[in-house]
Amino acid sequence: MSSRIASKRLVDDGDDIELTPMLDVVFIMLIFFVVTATFVMEKGLDVQRPEYGPASSTDAVPIVLNITASGEIWLAKRRIDKLSVRSNVEQLLAQDPARSVVVSTEQTTPTSVFVPVLDYARMGGATSVSLHVAE
């Protein structure tokens, strides 16, 4: 009787799943992704972040040129002409050369108005000129 039980156990039902081909495919995919990942070069920029710390009392207050949507240029609560921007910036930088210039405009200000102001500020000797667009 024991021989009958043993023979029944050796009979293959055919329900087994072969895992070898699947493991071969997974292994080949793993090798492919490892090899291709080493050749991918990421592009980026080297950024030098400024060091933040407490503001010192020697920080210079920037020269602010406000430009309205109609093209009026204001400096320290007085209206100035586009051609006088250079002389005003030269005069203010003579007092404190460490100052920067900030040109503040509205979104509707035409480019033909504020670009010459930026140029005249640079001609006036400003080494740091930035643009601020108010919402």
mmCIF file of C-alpha atoms in Angstrom:
data_model
loop_
_atom_site.group_PDB
_atom_site.id
_atom_site.type_symbol
_atom_site.label_atom_id
_atom_site.label_comp_id
_atom_site.label_asym_id
_atom_site.label_seq_id
_atom_site.Cartn_x
_atom_site.Cartn_y
_atom_site.Cartn_z
ATOM 1 C CA MET A 1 0.000 0.000 0.000
ATOM 2 C CA SER A 2 2.834 2.318 0.669
ATOM 3 C CA SER A 3 3.985 1.924 -2.916
ATOM 4 C CA ARG A 4 0.644 3.166 -4.184
ATOM 5 C CA ILE A 5 0.843 6.326 -2.050
ATOM 6 C CA ALA A 6 4.387 6.999 -3.172
ATOM 7 C CA SER A 7 3.442 6.657 -6.817
ATOM 8 C CA LYS A 8 0.603 9.118 -6.444
ATOM 9 C CA ARG A 9 2.947 11.707 -4.987
ATOM 10 C CA LEU A 10 5.342 11.454 -7.912
ATOM 11 C CA VAL A 11 2.642 12.188 -10.438
ATOM 12 C CA ASP A 12 2.998 15.749 -11.772
ATOM 13 C CA ASP A 13 -0.242 17.653 -12.104
ATOM 14 C CA GLY A 14 1.249 20.216 -14.552
ATOM 15 C CA ASP A 15 0.143 23.199 -12.448
ATOM 16 C CA ASP A 16 3.680 24.342 -11.590
ATOM 17 C CA ILE A 17 4.838 27.726 -12.885
ATOM 18 C CA GLU A 18 8.379 27.984 -14.189
ATOM 19 C CA LEU A 19 10.029 30.981 -12.515
ATOM 20 C CA THR A 20 13.400 30.653 -14.216
ATOM 21 C CA PRO A 21 12.529 32.605 -17.422
ATOM 22 C CA MET A 22 10.889 35.355 -15.391
ATOM 23 C CA LEU A 23 13.920 35.648 -13.126
ATOM 24 C CA ASP A 24 16.183 35.784 -16.174
ATOM 25 C CA VAL A 25 14.176 38.680 -17.632
ATOM 26 C CA VAL A 26 14.151 40.577 -14.334
ATOM 27 C CA PHE A 27 17.899 40.069 -13.935
ATOM 28 C CA ILE A 28 18.600 41.336 -17.479
ATOM 29 C CA MET A 29 16.375 44.391 -16.879
ATOM 30 C CA LEU A 30 18.203 45.103 -13.630
ATOM 31 C CA ILE A 31 21.574 44.985 -15.389
ATOM 32 C CA PHE A 32 20.245 47.244 -18.161
ATOM 33 C CA PHE A 33 18.978 49.897 -15.752
ATOM 34 C CA VAL A 34 22.134 49.852 -13.637
ATOM 35 C CA VAL A 35 24.366 50.248 -16.685
ATOM 36 C CA THR A 36 22.296 53.032 -18.273
ATOM 37 C CA ALA A 37 21.904 54.919 -15.001
ATOM 38 C CA THR A 38 25.662 55.313 -14.703
ATOM 39 C CA PHE A 39 25.854 57.007 -18.128
ATOM 40 C CA VAL A 40 23.102 59.548 -17.515
ATOM 41 C CA MET A 41 24.636 62.967 -16.851
ATOM 42 C CA GLU A 42 22.420 65.469 -15.109
ATOM 43 C CA LYS A 43 22.755 69.046 -16.244
ATOM 44 C CA GLY A 44 22.674 71.852 -13.741
ATOM 45 C CA LEU A 45 24.089 75.183 -12.740
ATOM 46 C CA ASP A 46 26.565 75.881 -10.002
ATOM 47 C CA VAL A 47 24.825 78.333 -7.723
ATOM 48 C CA GLN A 48 26.627 80.361 -5.133
ATOM 49 C CA ARG A 49 24.102 81.176 -2.470
ATOM 50 C CA PRO A 50 24.618 84.332 -0.475
ATOM 51 C CA GLU A 51 25.334 83.945 3.172
ATOM 52 C CA TYR A 52 22.454 85.159 5.267
ATOM 53 C CA GLY A 53 23.051 86.785 8.542
ATOM 54 C CA PRO A 54 21.849 89.657 10.602
ATOM 55 C CA ALA A 55 21.805 92.943 8.734
ATOM 56 C CA SER A 56 24.545 95.250 9.871
ATOM 57 C CA SER A 57 24.124 98.951 10.374
ATOM 58 C CA THR A 58 26.648 99.642 7.602
ATOM 59 C CA ASP A 59 24.357 98.227 4.875
ATOM 60 C CA ALA A 60 23.746 100.961 2.356
ATOM 61 C CA VAL A 61 20.172 101.921 1.538
ATOM 62 C CA PRO A 62 19.572 101.449 -2.199
ATOM 63 C CA ILE A 63 18.740 104.270 -4.569
ATOM 64 C CA VAL A 64 15.137 103.655 -5.646
ATOM 65 C CA LEU A 65 13.865 105.002 -8.950
ATOM 66 C CA ASN A 66 10.083 104.620 -9.235
ATOM 67 C CA ILE A 67 8.542 104.613 -12.714
ATOM 68 C CA THR A 68 4.790 104.934 -13.119
ATOM 69 C CA ALA A 69 2.726 103.356 -15.877
ATOM 70 C CA SER A 70 2.518 106.738 -17.601
ATOM 71 C CA GLY A 71 6.323 106.959 -17.744
ATOM 72 C CA GLU A 72 6.995 109.438 -14.909
ATOM 73 C CA ILE A 73 10.266 108.856 -13.036
ATOM 74 C CA TRP A 74 10.379 109.599 -9.319
ATOM 75 C CA LEU A 75 13.480 109.749 -7.109
ATOM 76 C CA ALA A 76 13.136 110.565 -3.409
ATOM 77 C CA LYS A 77 9.639 112.058 -3.771
ATOM 78 C CA ARG A 78 10.585 114.325 -6.664
ATOM 79 C CA ARG A 79 9.904 113.884 -10.335
ATOM 80 C CA ILE A 80 12.969 113.767 -12.564
ATOM 81 C CA ASP A 81 13.566 113.531 -16.291
ATOM 82 C CA LYS A 82 14.918 110.405 -17.954
ATOM 83 C CA LEU A 83 18.069 112.276 -18.996
ATOM 84 C CA SER A 84 18.764 113.451 -15.444
ATOM 85 C CA VAL A 85 18.862 109.907 -14.044
ATOM 86 C CA ARG A 86 22.578 109.617 -14.790
ATOM 87 C CA SER A 87 23.547 112.813 -12.979
ATOM 88 C CA ASN A 88 21.344 112.033 -9.976
ATOM 89 C CA VAL A 89 22.810 108.544 -9.644
ATOM 90 C CA GLU A 90 26.355 109.931 -9.964
ATOM 91 C CA GLN A 91 25.630 112.479 -7.244
ATOM 92 C CA LEU A 92 24.133 109.915 -4.845
ATOM 93 C CA LEU A 93 26.927 107.406 -5.483
ATOM 94 C CA ALA A 94 29.516 110.100 -4.782
ATOM 95 C CA GLN A 95 28.106 110.283 -1.256
ATOM 96 C CA ASP A 96 28.090 106.483 -0.774
ATOM 97 C CA PRO A 97 29.653 104.305 -3.524
ATOM 98 C CA ALA A 98 28.403 101.063 -1.925
ATOM 99 C CA ARG A 99 24.780 101.845 -2.743
ATOM 100 C CA SER A 100 22.872 99.873 -5.333
ATOM 101 C CA VAL A 101 20.117 101.086 -7.654
ATOM 102 C CA VAL A 102 16.624 99.605 -7.744
ATOM 103 C CA VAL A 103 14.307 100.565 -10.596
ATOM 104 C CA SER A 104 10.726 99.920 -9.520
ATOM 105 C CA THR A 105 8.072 99.811 -12.238
ATOM 106 C CA GLU A 106 4.469 98.772 -12.648
ATOM 107 C CA GLN A 107 3.467 95.835 -14.828
ATOM 108 C CA THR A 108 1.906 98.133 -17.407
ATOM 109 C CA THR A 109 4.999 100.315 -17.792
ATOM 110 C CA PRO A 110 6.296 100.049 -21.361
ATOM 111 C CA THR A 111 9.739 98.524 -21.817
ATOM 112 C CA SER A 112 10.799 101.556 -23.835
ATOM 113 C CA VAL A 113 10.498 103.626 -20.641
ATOM 114 C CA PHE A 114 12.364 101.604 -18.030
ATOM 115 C CA VAL A 115 15.186 100.099 -20.133
ATOM 116 C CA PRO A 116 16.797 103.513 -20.806
ATOM 117 C CA VAL A 117 16.495 104.290 -17.080
ATOM 118 C CA LEU A 118 18.430 101.089 -16.302
ATOM 119 C CA ASP A 119 21.061 102.103 -18.867
ATOM 120 C CA TYR A 120 21.384 105.647 -17.488
ATOM 121 C CA ALA A 121 21.774 104.267 -13.956
ATOM 122 C CA ARG A 122 24.663 102.082 -15.142
ATOM 123 C CA MET A 123 26.189 105.050 -16.958
ATOM 124 C CA GLY A 124 25.968 106.934 -13.676
ATOM 125 C CA GLY A 125 28.393 104.478 -12.133
ATOM 126 C CA ALA A 126 26.041 102.008 -10.446
ATOM 127 C CA THR A 127 27.565 98.535 -10.352
ATOM 128 C CA SER A 128 24.421 96.859 -9.014
ATOM 129 C CA VAL A 129 21.206 97.756 -10.837
ATOM 130 C CA SER A 130 18.102 95.656 -10.351
ATOM 131 C CA LEU A 131 14.541 95.813 -11.622
ATOM 132 C CA HIS A 132 11.455 95.442 -9.405
ATOM 133 C CA VAL A 133 8.045 95.017 -11.026
ATOM 134 C CA ALA A 134 5.169 95.838 -8.681
ATOM 135 C CA GLU A 135 1.954 93.909 -9.008
#
